[in-house]
Short mmCIF file of C-alpha atoms in Angstrom, two decimals:
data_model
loop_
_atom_site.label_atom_id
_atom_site.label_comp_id
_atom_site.label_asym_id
_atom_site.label_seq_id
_atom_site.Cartn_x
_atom_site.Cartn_y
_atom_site.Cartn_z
CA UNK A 1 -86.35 -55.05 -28.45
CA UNK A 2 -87.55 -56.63 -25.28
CA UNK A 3 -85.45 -58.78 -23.48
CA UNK A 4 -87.12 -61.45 -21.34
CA UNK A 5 -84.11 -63.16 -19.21
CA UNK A 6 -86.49 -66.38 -18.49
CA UNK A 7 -87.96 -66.95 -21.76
CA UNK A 8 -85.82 -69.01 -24.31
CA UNK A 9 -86.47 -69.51 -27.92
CA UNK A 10 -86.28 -72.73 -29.83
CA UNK A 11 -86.27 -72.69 -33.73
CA UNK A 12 -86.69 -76.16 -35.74
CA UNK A 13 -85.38 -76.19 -38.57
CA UNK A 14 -83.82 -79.35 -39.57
CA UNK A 15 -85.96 -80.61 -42.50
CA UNK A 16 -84.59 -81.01 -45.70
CA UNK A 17 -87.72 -79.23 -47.69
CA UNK A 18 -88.16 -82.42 -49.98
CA UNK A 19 -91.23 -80.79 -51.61
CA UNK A 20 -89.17 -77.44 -52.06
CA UNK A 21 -86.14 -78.97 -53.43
CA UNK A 22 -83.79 -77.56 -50.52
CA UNK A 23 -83.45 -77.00 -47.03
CA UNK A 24 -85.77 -75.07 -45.79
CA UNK A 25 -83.63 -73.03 -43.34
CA UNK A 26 -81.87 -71.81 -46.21
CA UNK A 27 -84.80 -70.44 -48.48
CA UNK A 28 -84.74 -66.75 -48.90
CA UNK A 29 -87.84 -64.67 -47.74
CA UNK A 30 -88.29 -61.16 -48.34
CA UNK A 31 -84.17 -60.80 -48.75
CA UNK A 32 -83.78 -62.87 -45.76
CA UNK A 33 -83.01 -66.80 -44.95
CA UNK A 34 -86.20 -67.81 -42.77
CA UNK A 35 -83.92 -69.17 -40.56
CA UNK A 36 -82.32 -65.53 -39.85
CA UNK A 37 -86.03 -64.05 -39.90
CA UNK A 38 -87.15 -66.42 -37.33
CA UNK A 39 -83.95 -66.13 -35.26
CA UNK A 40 -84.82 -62.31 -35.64
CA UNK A 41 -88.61 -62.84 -34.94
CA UNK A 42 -88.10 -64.96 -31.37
CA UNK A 43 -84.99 -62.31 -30.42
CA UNK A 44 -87.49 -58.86 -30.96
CA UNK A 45 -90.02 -60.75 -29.38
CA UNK A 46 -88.32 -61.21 -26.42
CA UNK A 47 -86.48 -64.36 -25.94
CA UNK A 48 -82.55 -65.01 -25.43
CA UNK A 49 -80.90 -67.05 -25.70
CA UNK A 50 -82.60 -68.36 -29.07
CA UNK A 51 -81.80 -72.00 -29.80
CA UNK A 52 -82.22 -73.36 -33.62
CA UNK A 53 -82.17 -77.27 -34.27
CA UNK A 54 -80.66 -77.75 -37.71
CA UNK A 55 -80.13 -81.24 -39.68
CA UNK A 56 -80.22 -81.34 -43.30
CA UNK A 57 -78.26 -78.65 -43.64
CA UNK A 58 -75.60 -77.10 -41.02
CA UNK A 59 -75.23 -73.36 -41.62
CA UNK A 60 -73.81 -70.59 -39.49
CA UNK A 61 -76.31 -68.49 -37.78
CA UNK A 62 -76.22 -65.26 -36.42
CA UNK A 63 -77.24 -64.18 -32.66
CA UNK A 64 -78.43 -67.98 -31.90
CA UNK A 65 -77.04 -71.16 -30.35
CA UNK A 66 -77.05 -73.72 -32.98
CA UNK A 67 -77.57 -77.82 -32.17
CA UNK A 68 -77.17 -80.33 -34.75
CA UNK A 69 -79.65 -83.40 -34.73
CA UNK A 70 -78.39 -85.81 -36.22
CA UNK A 71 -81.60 -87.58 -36.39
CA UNK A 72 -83.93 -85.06 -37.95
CA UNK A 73 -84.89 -87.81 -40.88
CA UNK A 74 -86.33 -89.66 -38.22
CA UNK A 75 -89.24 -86.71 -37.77
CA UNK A 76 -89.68 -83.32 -35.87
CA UNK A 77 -90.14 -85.01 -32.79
CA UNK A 78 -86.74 -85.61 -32.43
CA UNK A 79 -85.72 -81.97 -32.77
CA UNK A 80 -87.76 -81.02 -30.51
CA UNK A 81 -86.60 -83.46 -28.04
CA UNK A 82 -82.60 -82.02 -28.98
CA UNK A 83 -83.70 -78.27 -29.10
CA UNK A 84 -85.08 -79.08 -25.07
CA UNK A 85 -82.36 -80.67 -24.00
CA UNK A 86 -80.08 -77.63 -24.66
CA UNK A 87 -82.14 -75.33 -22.87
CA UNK A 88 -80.06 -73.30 -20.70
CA UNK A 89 -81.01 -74.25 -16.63
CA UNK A 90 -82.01 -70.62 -16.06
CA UNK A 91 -84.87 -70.92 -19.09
CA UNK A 92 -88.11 -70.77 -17.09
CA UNK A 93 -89.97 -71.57 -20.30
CA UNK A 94 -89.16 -71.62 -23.81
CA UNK A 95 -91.38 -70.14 -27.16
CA UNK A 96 -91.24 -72.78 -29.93
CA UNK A 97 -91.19 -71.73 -33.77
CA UNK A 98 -90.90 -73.54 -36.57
CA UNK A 99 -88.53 -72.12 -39.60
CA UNK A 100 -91.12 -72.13 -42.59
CA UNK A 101 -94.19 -69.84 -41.17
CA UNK A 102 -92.13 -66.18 -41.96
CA UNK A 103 -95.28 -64.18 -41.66
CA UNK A 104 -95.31 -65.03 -38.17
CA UNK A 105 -93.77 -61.62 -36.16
CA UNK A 106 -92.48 -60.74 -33.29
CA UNK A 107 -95.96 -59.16 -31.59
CA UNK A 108 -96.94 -62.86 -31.31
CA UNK A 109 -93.45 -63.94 -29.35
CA UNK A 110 -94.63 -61.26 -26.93
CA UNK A 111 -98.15 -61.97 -26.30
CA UNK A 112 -96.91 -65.74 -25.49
CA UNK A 113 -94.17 -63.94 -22.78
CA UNK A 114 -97.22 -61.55 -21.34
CA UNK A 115 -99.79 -64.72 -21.03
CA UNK A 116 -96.59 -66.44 -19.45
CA UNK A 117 -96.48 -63.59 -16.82
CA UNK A 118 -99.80 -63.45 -16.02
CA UNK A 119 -99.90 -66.99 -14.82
CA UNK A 120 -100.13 -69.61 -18.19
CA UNK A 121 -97.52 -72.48 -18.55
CA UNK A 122 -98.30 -72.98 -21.45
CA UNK A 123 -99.87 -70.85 -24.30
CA UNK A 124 -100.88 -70.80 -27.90
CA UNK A 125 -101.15 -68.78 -30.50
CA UNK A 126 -104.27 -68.82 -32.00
CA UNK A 127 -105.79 -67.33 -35.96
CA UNK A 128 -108.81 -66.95 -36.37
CA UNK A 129 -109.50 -68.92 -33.15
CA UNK A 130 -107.49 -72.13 -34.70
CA UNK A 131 -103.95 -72.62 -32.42
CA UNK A 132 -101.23 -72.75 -34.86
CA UNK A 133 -97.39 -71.50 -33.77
CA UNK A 134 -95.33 -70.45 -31.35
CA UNK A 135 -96.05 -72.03 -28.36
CA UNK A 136 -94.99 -71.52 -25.28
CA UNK A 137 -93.69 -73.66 -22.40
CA UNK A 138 -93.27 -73.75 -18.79
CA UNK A 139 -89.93 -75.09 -17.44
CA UNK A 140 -92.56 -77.77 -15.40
CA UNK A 141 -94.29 -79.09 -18.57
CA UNK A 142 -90.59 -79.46 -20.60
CA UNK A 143 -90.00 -83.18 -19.64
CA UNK A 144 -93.38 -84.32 -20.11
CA UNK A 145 -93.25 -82.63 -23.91
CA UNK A 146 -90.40 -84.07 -24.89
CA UNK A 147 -91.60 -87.67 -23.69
CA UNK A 148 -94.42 -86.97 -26.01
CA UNK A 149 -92.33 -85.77 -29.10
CA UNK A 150 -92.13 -88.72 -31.10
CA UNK A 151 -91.55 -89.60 -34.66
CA UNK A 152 -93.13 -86.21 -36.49
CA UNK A 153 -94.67 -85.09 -33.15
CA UNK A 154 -93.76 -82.21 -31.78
CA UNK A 155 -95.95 -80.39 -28.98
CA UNK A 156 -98.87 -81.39 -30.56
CA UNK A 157 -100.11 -84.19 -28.38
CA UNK A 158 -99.33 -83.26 -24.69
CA UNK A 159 -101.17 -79.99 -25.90
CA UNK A 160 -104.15 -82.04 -27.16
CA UNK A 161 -103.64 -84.54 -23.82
CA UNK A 162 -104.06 -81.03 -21.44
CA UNK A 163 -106.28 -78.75 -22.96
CA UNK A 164 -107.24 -77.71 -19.47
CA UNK A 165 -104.08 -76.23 -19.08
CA UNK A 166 -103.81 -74.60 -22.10
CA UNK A 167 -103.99 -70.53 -22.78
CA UNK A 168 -104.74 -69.79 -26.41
CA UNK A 169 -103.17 -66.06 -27.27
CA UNK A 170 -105.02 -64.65 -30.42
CA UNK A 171 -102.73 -62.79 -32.86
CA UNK A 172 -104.41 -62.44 -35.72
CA UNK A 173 -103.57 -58.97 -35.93
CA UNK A 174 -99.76 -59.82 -35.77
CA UNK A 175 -98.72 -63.10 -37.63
CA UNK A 176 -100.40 -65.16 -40.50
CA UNK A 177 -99.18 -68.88 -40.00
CA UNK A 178 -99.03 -70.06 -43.50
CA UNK A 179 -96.14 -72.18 -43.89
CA UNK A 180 -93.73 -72.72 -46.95
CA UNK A 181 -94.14 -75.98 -48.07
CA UNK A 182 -93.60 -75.56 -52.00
CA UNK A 183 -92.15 -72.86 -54.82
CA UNK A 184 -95.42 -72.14 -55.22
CA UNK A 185 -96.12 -71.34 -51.15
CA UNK A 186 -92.90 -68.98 -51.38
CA UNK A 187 -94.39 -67.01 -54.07
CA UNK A 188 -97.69 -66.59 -52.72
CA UNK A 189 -97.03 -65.34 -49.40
CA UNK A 190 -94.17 -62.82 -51.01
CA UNK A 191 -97.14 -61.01 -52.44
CA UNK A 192 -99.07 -58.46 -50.16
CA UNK A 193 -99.22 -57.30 -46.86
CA UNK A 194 -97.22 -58.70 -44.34
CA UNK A 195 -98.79 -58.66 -40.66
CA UNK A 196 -95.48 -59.84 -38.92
CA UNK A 197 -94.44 -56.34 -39.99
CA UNK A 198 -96.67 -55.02 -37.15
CA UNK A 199 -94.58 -53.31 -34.20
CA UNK A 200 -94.15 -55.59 -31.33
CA UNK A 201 -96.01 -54.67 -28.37
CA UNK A 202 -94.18 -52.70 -26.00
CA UNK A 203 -95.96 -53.48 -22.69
CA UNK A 204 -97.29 -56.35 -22.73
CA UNK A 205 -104.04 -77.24 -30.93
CA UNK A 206 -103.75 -79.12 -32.91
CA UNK A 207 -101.28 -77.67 -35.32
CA UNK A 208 -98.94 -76.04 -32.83
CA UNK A 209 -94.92 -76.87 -33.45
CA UNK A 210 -95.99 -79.96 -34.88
#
């Protein structure tokens, strides 16, 4: 596992799952809550601490700093804004996730932290050239991000606002960002190969966290 010291991860998962019939965080994936897989995912990857905004459900979580928001009905934007503000000071940027994309792995947490070291503040992965989740953030743009995080906002707009500033990170060949919306969704994606299974490298916009 590669340990980044300056790269924090931030996990929402607050929502209650209305079209699942429970809380997402708590859905099991492969023998495994998403929320613990996508703890898991941002730790191999190479982020610590990891951070996880929950809401409609409070459950323990292993080897992550859990914040409550008590206003996730009111949209992701305002878990994002709470999953920010607890950022530790020494965080010089933070990879965002959100809880229901599973097939998401840890190769893509990397390739965020390499384009991060080789001069982006702020990158995006990308899937067959379309930037979908994580995301990373410089410390510099955190403020201005959370301004824009409003109702079910998240990232989405400041990232749309500064494309110029934007380094898209393909990982195709490491994640699939289908989320888990429905029953159905869960079912589907349990079938076949799983590309967040690939090993995490060892040297190395419109849909992104909201």
């Amino acid at each position: 596992m590669r340990i980044s010291t300056g790269t924090a991860g931030l996990l929402l998962a607050a929502g209650e799952g209305a079209r699942f019939g429970m809380p997402k965080a708590e859905i099991e994936f492969a023998g495994e809550r998403l929320v613990d897989r996508a703890v898991r995912t941002l730790r191999e990857g190479g982020c610590h601490p990891v951070i996880v905004v929950l809401g409609a459900t409070l459950v323990q979580v292993r080897g992550a700093v859990v914040v409550h928001n008590a206003a996730w009905r009111t949209g992701m934007g305002s878990s994002l804004r709470a999953g920010l503000a607890a950022l530790p000071v020494e965080a010089e940027r933070v990879v965002i996730m959100l809880v229901d994309q599973p097939r998401i792995g840890p190769g893509a947490v990397a390739r965020l932290i390499e384009a991060a070291h080789a001069g982006a503040s702020l990158a995006v992965a990308t899937y067959g050239g379309r930037p979908r989740n994580p995301v990373l953030i410089a410390r510099e743009h955190v403020a201005a991000v959370a301004g824009s995080a409003v109702g079910d906002v998240g990232a989405r707009e400041f990232l749309r606002a500064n494309p110029g500033l934007v380094t898209q990170v393909p990982c195709d060949d490491v994640g699939d960002p289908a989320d888990i919306d429905t029953p159905h969704d869960l079912a589907a994606l349990s079938g076949g190969a799983d590309p967040a299974a690939a090993p995490t490298e060892s040297s190395s916009v419109s849909d992104s966290a909201g």
